[in-house]
PDB file of C-alpha atoms and ligand atoms in Angstrom:
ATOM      1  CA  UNK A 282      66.734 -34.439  28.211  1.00 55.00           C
ATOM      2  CA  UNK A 283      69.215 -37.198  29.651  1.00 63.00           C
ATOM      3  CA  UNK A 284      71.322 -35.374  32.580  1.00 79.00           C
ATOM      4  CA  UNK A 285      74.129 -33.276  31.029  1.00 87.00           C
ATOM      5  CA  UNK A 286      77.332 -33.980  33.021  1.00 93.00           C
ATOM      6  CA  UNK A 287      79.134 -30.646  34.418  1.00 96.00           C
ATOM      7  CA  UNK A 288      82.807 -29.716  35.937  1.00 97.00           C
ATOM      8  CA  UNK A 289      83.723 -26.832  37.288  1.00 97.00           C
ATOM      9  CA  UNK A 290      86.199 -24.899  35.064  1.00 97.00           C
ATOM     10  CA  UNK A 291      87.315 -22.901  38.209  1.00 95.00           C
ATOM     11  CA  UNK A 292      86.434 -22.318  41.901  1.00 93.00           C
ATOM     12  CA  UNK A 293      85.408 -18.739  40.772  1.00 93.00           C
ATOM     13  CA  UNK A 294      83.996 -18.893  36.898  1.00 97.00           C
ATOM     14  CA  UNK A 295      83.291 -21.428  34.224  1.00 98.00           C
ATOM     15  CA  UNK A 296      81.530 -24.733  34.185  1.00 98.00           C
ATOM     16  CA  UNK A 297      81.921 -27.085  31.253  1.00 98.00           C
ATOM     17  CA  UNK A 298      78.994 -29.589  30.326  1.00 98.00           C
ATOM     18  CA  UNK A 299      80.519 -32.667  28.881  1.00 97.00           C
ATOM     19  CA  UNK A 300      79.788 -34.409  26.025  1.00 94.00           C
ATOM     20  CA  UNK A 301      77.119 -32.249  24.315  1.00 96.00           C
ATOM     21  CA  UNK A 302      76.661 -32.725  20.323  1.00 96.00           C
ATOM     22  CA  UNK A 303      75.774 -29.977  17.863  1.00 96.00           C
ATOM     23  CA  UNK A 304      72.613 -31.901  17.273  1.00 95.00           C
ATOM     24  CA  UNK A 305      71.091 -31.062  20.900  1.00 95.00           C
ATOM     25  CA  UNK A 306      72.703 -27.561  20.493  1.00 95.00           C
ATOM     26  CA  UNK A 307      69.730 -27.827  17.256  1.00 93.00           C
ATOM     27  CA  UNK A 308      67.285 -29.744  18.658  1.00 93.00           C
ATOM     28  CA  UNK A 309      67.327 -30.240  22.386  1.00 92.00           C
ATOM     29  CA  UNK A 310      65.017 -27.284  23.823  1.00 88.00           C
ATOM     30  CA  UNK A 311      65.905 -28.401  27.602  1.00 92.00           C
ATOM     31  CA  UNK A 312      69.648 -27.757  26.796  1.00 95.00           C
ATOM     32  CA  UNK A 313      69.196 -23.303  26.506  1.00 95.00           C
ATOM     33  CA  UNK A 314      67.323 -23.768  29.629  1.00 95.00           C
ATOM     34  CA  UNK A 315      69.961 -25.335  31.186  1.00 96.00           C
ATOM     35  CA  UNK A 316      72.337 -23.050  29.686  1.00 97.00           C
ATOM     36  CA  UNK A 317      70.852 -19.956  31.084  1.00 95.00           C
ATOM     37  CA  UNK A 318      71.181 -21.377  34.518  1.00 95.00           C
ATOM     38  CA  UNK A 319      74.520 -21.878  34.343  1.00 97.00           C
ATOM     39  CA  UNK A 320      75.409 -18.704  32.589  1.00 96.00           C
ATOM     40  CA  UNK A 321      73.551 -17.309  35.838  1.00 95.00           C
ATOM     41  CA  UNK A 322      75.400 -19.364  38.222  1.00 96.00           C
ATOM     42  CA  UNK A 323      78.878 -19.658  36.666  1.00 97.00           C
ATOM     43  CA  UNK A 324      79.612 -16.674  34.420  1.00 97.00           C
ATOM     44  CA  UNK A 325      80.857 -19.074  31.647  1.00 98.00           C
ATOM     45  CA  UNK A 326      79.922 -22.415  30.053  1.00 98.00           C
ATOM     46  CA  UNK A 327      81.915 -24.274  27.744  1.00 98.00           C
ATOM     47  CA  UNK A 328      80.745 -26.938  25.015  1.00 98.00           C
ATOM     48  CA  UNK A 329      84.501 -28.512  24.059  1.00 98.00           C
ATOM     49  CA  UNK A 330      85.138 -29.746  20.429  1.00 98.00           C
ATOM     50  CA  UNK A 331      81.435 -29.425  20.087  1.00 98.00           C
ATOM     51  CA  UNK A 332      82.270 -28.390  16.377  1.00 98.00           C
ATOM     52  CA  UNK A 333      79.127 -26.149  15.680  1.00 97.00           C
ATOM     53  CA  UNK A 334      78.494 -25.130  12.034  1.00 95.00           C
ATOM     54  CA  UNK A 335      77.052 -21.319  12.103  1.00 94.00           C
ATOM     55  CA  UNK A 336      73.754 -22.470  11.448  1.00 93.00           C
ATOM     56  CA  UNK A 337      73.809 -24.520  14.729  1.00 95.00           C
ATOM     57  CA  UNK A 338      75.198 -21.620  16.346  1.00 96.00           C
ATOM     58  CA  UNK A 339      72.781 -19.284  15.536  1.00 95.00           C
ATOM     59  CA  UNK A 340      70.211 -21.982  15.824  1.00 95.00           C
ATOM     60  CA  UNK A 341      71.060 -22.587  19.583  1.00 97.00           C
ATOM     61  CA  UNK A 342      71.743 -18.644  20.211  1.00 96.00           C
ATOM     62  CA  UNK A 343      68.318 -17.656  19.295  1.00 95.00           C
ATOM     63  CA  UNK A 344      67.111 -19.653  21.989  1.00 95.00           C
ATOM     64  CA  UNK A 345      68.717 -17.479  24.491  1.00 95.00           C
ATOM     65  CA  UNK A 346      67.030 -14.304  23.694  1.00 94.00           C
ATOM     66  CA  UNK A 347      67.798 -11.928  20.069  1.00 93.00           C
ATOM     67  CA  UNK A 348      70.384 -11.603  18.281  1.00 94.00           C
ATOM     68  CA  UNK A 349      72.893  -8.552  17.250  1.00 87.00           C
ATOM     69  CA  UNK A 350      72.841  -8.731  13.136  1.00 86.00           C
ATOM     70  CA  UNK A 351      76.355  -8.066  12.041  1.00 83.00           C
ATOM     71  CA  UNK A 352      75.000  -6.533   8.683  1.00 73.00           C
ATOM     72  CA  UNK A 353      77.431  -3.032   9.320  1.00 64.00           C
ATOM     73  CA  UNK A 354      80.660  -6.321   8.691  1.00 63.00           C
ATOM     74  CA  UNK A 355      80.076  -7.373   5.676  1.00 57.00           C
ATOM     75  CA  UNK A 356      78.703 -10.679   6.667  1.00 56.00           C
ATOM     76  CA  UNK A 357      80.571 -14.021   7.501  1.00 64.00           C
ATOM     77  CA  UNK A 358      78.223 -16.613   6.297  1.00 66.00           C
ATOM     78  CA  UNK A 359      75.321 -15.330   8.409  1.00 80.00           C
ATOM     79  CA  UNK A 360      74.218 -11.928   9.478  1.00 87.00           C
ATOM     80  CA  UNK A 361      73.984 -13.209  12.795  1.00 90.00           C
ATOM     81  CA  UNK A 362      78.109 -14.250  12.546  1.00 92.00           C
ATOM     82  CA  UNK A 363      80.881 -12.080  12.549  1.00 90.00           C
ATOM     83  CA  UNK A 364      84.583 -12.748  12.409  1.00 89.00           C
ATOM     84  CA  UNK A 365      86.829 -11.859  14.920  1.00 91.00           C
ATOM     85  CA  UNK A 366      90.412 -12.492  13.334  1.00 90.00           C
ATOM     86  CA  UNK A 367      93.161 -10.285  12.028  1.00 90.00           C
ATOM     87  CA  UNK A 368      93.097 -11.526   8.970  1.00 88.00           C
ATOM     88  CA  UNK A 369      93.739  -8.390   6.067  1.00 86.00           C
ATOM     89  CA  UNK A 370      90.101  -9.135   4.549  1.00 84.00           C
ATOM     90  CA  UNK A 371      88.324  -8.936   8.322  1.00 83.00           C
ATOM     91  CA  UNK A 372      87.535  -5.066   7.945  1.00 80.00           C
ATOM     92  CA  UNK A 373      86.662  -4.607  11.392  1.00 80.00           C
ATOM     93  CA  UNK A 374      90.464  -6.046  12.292  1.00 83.00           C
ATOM     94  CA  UNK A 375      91.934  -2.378  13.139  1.00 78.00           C
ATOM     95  CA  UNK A 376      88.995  -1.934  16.294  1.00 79.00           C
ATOM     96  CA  UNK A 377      89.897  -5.593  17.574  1.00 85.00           C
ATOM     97  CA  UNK A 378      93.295  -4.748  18.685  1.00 84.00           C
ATOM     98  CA  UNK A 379      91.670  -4.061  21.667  1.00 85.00           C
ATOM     99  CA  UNK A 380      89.897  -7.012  22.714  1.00 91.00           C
ATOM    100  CA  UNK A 381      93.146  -7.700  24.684  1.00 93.00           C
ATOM    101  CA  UNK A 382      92.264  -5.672  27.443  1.00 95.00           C
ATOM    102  CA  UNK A 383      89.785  -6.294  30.041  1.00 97.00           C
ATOM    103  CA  UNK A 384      86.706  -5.464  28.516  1.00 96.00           C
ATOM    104  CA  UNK A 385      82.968  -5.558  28.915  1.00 95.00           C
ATOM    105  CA  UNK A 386      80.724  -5.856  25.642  1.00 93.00           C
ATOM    106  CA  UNK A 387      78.624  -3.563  24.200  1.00 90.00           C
ATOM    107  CA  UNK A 388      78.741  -0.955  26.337  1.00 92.00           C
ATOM    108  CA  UNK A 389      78.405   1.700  23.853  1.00 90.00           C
ATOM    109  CA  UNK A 390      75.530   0.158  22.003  1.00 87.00           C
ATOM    110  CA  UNK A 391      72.193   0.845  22.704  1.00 84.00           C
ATOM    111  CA  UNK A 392      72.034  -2.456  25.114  1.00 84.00           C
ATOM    112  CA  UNK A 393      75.248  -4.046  25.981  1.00 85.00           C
ATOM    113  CA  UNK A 394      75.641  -8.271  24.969  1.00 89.00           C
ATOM    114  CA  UNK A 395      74.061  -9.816  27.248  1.00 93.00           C
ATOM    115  CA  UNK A 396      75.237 -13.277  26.515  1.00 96.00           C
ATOM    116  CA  UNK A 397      78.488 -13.539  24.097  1.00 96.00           C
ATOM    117  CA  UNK A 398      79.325 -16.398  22.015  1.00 98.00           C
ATOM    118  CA  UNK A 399      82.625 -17.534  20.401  1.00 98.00           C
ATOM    119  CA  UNK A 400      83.488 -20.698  18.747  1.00 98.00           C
ATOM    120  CA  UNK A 401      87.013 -21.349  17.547  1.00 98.00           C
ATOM    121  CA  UNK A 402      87.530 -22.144  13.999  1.00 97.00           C
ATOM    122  CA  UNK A 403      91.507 -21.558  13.703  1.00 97.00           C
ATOM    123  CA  UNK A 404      93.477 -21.031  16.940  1.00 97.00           C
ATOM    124  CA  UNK A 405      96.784 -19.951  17.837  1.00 96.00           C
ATOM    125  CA  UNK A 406      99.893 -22.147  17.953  1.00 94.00           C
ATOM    126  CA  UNK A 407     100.996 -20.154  21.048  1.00 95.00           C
ATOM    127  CA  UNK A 408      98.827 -17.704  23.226  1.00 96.00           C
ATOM    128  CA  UNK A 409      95.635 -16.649  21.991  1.00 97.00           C
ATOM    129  CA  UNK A 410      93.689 -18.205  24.711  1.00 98.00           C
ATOM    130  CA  UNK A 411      90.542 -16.048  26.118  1.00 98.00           C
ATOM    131  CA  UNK A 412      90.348 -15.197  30.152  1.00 98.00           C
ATOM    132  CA  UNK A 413      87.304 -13.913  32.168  1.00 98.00           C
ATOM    133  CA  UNK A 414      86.930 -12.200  35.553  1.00 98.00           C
ATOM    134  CA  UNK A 415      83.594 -12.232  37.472  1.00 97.00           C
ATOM    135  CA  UNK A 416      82.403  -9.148  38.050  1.00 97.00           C
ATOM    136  CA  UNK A 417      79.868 -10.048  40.794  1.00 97.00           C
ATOM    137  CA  UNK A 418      82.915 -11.412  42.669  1.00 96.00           C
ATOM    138  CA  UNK A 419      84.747  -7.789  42.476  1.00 97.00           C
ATOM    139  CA  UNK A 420      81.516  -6.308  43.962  1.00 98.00           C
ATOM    140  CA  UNK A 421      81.465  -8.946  46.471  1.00 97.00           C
ATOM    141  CA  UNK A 422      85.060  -8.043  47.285  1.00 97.00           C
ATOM    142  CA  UNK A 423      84.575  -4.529  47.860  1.00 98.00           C
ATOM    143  CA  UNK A 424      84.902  -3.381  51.438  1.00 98.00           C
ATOM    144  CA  UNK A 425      81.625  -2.087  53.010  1.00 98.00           C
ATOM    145  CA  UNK A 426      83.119   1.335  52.998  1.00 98.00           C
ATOM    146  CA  UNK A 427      83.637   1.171  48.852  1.00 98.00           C
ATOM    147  CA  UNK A 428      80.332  -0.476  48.571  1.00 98.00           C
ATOM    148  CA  UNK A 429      78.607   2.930  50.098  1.00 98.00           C
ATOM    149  CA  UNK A 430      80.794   5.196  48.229  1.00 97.00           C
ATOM    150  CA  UNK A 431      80.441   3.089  45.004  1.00 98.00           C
ATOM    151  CA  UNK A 432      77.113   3.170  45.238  1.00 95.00           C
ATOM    152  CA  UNK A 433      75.609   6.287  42.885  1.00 95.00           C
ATOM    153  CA  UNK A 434      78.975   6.842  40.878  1.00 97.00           C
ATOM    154  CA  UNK A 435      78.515   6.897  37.532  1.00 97.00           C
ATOM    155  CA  UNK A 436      81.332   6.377  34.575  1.00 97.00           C
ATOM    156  CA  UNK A 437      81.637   7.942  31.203  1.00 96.00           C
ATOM    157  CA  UNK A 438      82.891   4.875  28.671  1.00 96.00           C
ATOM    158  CA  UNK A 439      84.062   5.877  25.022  1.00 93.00           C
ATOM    159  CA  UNK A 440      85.498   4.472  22.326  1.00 90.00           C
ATOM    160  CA  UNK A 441      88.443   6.718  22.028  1.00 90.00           C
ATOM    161  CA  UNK A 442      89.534   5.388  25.542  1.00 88.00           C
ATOM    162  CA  UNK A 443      89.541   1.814  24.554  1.00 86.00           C
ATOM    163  CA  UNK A 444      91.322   2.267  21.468  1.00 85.00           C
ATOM    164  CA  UNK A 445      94.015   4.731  22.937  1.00 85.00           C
ATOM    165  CA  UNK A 446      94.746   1.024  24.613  1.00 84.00           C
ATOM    166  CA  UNK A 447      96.291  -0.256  21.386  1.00 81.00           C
ATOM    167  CA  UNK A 448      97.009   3.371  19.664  1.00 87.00           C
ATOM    168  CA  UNK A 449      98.735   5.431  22.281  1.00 85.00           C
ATOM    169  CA  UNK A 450      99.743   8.315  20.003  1.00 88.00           C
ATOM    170  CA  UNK A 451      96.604   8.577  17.890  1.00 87.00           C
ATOM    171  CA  UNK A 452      96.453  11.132  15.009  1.00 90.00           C
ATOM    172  CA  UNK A 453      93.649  14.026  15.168  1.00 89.00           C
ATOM    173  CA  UNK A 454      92.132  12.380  12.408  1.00 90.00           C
ATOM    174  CA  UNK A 455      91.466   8.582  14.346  1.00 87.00           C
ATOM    175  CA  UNK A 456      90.036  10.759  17.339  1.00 86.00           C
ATOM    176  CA  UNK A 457      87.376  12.447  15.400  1.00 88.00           C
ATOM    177  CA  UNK A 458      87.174   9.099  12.932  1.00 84.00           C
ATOM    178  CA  UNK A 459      86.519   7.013  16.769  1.00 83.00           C
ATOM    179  CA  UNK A 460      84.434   9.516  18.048  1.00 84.00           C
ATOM    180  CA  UNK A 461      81.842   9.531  15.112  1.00 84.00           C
ATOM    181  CA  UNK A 462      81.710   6.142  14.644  1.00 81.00           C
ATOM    182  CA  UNK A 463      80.683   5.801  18.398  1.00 82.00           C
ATOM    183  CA  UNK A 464      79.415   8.672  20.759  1.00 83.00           C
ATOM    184  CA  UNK A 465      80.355   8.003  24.961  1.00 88.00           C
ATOM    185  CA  UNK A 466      77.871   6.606  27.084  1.00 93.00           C
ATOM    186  CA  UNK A 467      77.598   7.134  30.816  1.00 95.00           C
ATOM    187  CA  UNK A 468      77.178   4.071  33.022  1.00 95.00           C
ATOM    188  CA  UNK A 469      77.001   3.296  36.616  1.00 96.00           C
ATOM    189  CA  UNK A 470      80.217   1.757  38.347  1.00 97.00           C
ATOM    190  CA  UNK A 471      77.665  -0.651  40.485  1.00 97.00           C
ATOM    191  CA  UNK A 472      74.764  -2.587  38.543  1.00 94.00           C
ATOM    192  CA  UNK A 473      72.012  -4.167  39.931  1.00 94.00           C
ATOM    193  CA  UNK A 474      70.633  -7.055  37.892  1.00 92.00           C
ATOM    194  CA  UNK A 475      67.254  -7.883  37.879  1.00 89.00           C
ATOM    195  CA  UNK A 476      68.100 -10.622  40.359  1.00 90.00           C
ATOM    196  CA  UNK A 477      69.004  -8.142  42.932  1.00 93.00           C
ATOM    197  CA  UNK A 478      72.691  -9.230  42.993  1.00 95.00           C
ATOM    198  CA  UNK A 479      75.132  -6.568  42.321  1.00 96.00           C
ATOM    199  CA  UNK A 480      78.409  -6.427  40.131  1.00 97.00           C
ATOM    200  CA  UNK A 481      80.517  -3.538  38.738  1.00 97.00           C
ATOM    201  CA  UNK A 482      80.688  -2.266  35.115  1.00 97.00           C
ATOM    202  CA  UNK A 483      84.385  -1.943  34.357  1.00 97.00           C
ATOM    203  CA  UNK A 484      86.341  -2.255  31.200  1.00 95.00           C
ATOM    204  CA  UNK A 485      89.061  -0.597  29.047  1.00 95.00           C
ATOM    205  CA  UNK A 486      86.253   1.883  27.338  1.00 95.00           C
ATOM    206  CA  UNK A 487      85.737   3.150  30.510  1.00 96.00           C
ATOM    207  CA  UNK A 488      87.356   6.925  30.068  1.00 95.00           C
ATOM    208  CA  UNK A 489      86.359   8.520  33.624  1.00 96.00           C
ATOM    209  CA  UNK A 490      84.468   9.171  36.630  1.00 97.00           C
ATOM    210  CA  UNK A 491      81.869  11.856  36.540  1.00 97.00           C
ATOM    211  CA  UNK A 492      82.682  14.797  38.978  1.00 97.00           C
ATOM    212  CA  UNK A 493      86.063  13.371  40.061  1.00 97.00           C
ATOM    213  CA  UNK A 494      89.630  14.737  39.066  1.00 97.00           C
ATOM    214  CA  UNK A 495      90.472  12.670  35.668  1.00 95.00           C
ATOM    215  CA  UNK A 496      93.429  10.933  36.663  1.00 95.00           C
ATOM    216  CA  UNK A 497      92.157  10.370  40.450  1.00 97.00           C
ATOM    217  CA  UNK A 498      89.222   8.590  38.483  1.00 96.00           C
ATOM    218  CA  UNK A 499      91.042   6.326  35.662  1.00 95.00           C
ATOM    219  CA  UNK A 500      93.343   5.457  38.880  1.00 96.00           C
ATOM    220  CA  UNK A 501      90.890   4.225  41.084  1.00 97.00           C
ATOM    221  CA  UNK A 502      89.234   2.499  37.604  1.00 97.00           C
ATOM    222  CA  UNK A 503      91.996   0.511  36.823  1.00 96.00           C
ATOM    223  CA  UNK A 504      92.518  -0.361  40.492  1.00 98.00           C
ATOM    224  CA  UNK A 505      89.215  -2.403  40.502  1.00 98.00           C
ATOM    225  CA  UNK A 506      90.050  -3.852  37.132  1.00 98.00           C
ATOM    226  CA  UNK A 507      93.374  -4.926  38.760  1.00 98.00           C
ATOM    227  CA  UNK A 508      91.681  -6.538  41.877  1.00 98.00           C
ATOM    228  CA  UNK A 509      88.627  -7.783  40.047  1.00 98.00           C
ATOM    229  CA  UNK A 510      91.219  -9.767  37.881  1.00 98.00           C
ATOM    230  CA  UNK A 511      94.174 -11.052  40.391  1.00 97.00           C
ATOM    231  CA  UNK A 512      95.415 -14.654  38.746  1.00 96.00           C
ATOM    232  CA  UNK A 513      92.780 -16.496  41.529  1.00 95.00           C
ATOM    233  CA  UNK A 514      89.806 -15.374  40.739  1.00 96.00           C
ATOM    234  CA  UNK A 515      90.467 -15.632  36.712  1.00 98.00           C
ATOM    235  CA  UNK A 516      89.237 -18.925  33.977  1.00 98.00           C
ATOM    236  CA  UNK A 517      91.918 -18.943  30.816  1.00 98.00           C
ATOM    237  CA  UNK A 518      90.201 -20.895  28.144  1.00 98.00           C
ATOM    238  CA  UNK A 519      93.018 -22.750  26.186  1.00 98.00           C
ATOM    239  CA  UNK A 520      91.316 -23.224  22.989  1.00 98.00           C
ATOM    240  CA  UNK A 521      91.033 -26.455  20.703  1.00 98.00           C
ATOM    241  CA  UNK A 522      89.239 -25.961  16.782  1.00 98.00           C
ATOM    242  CA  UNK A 523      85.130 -26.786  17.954  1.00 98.00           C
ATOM    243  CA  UNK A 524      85.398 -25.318  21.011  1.00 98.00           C
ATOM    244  CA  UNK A 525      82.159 -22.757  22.147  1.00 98.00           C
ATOM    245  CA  UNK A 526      82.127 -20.819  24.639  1.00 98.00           C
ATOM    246  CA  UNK A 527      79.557 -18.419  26.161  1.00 98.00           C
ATOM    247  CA  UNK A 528      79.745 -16.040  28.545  1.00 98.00           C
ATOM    248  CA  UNK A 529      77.549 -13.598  31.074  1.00 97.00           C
ATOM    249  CA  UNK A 530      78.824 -10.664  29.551  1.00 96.00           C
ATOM    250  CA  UNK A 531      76.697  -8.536  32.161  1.00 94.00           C
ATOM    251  CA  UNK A 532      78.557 -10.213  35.311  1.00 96.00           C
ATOM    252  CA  UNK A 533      82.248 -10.885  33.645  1.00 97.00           C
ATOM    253  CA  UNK A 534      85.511  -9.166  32.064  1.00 98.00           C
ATOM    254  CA  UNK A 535      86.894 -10.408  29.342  1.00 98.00           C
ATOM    255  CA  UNK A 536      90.313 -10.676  27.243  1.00 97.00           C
ATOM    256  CA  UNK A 537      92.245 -12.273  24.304  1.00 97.00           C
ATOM    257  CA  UNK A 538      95.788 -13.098  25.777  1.00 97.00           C
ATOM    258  CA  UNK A 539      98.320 -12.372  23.194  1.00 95.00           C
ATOM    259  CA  UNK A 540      99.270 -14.196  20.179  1.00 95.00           C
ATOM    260  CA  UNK A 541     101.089 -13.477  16.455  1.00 93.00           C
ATOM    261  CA  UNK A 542      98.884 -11.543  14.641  1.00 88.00           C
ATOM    262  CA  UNK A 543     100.550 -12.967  11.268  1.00 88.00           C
ATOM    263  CA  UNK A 544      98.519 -16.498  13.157  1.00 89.00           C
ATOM    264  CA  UNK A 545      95.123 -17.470  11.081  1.00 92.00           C
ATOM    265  CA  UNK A 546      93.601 -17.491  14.367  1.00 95.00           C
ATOM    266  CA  UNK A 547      90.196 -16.743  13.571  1.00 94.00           C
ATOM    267  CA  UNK A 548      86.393 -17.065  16.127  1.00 95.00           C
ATOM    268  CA  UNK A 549      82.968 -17.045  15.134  1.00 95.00           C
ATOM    269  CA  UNK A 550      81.373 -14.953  17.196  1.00 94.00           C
ATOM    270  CA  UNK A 551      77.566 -14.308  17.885  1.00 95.00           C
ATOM    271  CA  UNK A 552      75.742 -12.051  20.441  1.00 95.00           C
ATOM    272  CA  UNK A 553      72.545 -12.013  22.240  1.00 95.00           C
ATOM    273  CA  UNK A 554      71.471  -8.686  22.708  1.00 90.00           C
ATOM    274  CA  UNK A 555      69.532  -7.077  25.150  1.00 81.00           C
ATOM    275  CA  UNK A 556      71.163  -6.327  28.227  1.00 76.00           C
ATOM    276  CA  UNK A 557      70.119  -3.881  31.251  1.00 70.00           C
ATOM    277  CA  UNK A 558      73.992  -3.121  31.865  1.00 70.00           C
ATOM    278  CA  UNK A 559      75.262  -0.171  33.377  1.00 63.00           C
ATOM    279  CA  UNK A 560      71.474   1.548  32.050  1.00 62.00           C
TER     280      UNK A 560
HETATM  281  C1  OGA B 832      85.070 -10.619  21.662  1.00 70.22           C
HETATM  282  C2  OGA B 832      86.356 -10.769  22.345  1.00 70.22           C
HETATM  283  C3  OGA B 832      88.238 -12.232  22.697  1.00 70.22           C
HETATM  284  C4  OGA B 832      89.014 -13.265  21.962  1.00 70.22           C
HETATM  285  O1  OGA B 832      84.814 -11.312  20.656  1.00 70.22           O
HETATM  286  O2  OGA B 832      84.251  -9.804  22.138  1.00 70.22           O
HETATM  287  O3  OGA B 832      86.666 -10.010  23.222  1.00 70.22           O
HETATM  288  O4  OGA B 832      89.752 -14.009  22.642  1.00 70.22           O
HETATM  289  N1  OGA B 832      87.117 -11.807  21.968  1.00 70.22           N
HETATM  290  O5  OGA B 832      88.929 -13.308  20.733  1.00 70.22           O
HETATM  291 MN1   MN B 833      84.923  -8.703  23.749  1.00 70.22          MN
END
């Protein structure tokens, strides 16, 4: 492989590498290795204008570990694709509402994303750009005294609590309709990777803290959201039609800043599965 050129996105998250074609995304096996690193390293690594059909997509994703299949949306052009766009035929539309909070992937799946992958097909005019938060950094951040009493508190997440984000009055009927399509999970507030570092699990389907007063718990929940994501320590990706992007989705938040919804903004989006989060 010829050395890949890299800049720093941020001080805290990101690092783009420059000049890459969709053709190495296909055929350059070096490239996912190189890829990994920096997803390790930097959170987030972004291929500008790389313009990468679905098949390259999924071509290149693979070599990061499996996939999620998609086949519950009826499928984009792959199973391995789904659409993340408000558009009135995208039936998943209602659930993605949400995606503008500070989130964390897959936490109510069996195994949480462990790498997520967007590329921009039709962006925004104005807003719509995507921001992520380190979440190795808000552990890092954490005075000793949190660290110890962070330590073996564990979180309920559901899906009702990240949807009450975007439907603050729900009806009986999208409760129970939430709550059977996705049971809660319980997840620890500090992860340890495999590598030994450490970040927290946070997000908007976080609900509450086991054994603590509700309301003391979503407090002190959004409080480390809040300082986890202070303007410093967060990368806004301004999108531009080709753009990819992947992100650690074990050691980051993640948002969609606000746009029109009547905009045709619309991502292809692919997952690699297989995460250890918050187990
Ligand atoms: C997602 C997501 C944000 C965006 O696809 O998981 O949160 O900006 N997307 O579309
Ligand atoms: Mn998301």
């Amino acid at each position: 492989m010829e050395t890949i050129t890299t800049k720093k996105l941020n001080d805290k998250v990101g690092v783009e590498f420059v000049g890459v074609t969709a053709d190495q995304l296909r055929n350059d096996d070096s490239l996912a290795v190189a890829v990994l690193d920096a997803l390790e390293e930097r959170g987030v690594v972004l291929f500008r204008k790389i313009d990468a059909d679905d098949q390259s997509q999924v071509d290149f994703c693979r070599k990061l570990g499996p996939l999620n299949n998609f086949k519950d949306h009826p499928p984009y052009e792959t199973e391995e694709v789904m659409e993340i766009s408000f558009s009135p035929s995208n039936p998943t539309a209602a659930y993605l509402k949400s995606n503008d909070f500070w989130h964390t992937d897959g936490l109510l799946d069996d195994h949480a994303a462990k790498t997520a992958v967007l590329s921009a097909r039709v962006v925004a005019d104005k807003g719509g750009e995507t921001e992520f938060a380190s979440t190795y950094e808000a552990y890092d951040a954490l005075t000793d005294d949190e660290k110890e009493r962070f330590e073996n508190v564990r979180v309920i997440h559901s899906f009702e609590a990240v949807q009450r984000h975007s439907y603050e009055n729900p009806t009986a009927e999208q409760i129970e309709e939430w709550n059977a399509r996705r049971p809660g999970r319980e997840h620890p507030l500090v992860w340890t990777h495999s590598t030994g570092r450490r970040s927290l699990v946070l997000g908007a389907t976080a609900s509450h803290i086991v054994g603590m007063d509700v309301e003391e718990g979503r407090a002190l929940l959004k409080e480390l959201v809040d300082r986890a994501t202070t303007p410093d320590r967060v990368y806004r990706h301004t999108w531009a039609v080709g753009d990819m992007v992947l992100w650690d989705n074990s050691g980051l938040l993640h948002r969609a800043c606000e746009f029109d919804r009547k905009e045709p903004r619309r991502m292809h989006r692919s997952t690699i599965t297989g995460s250890s989060v918050g187990q």
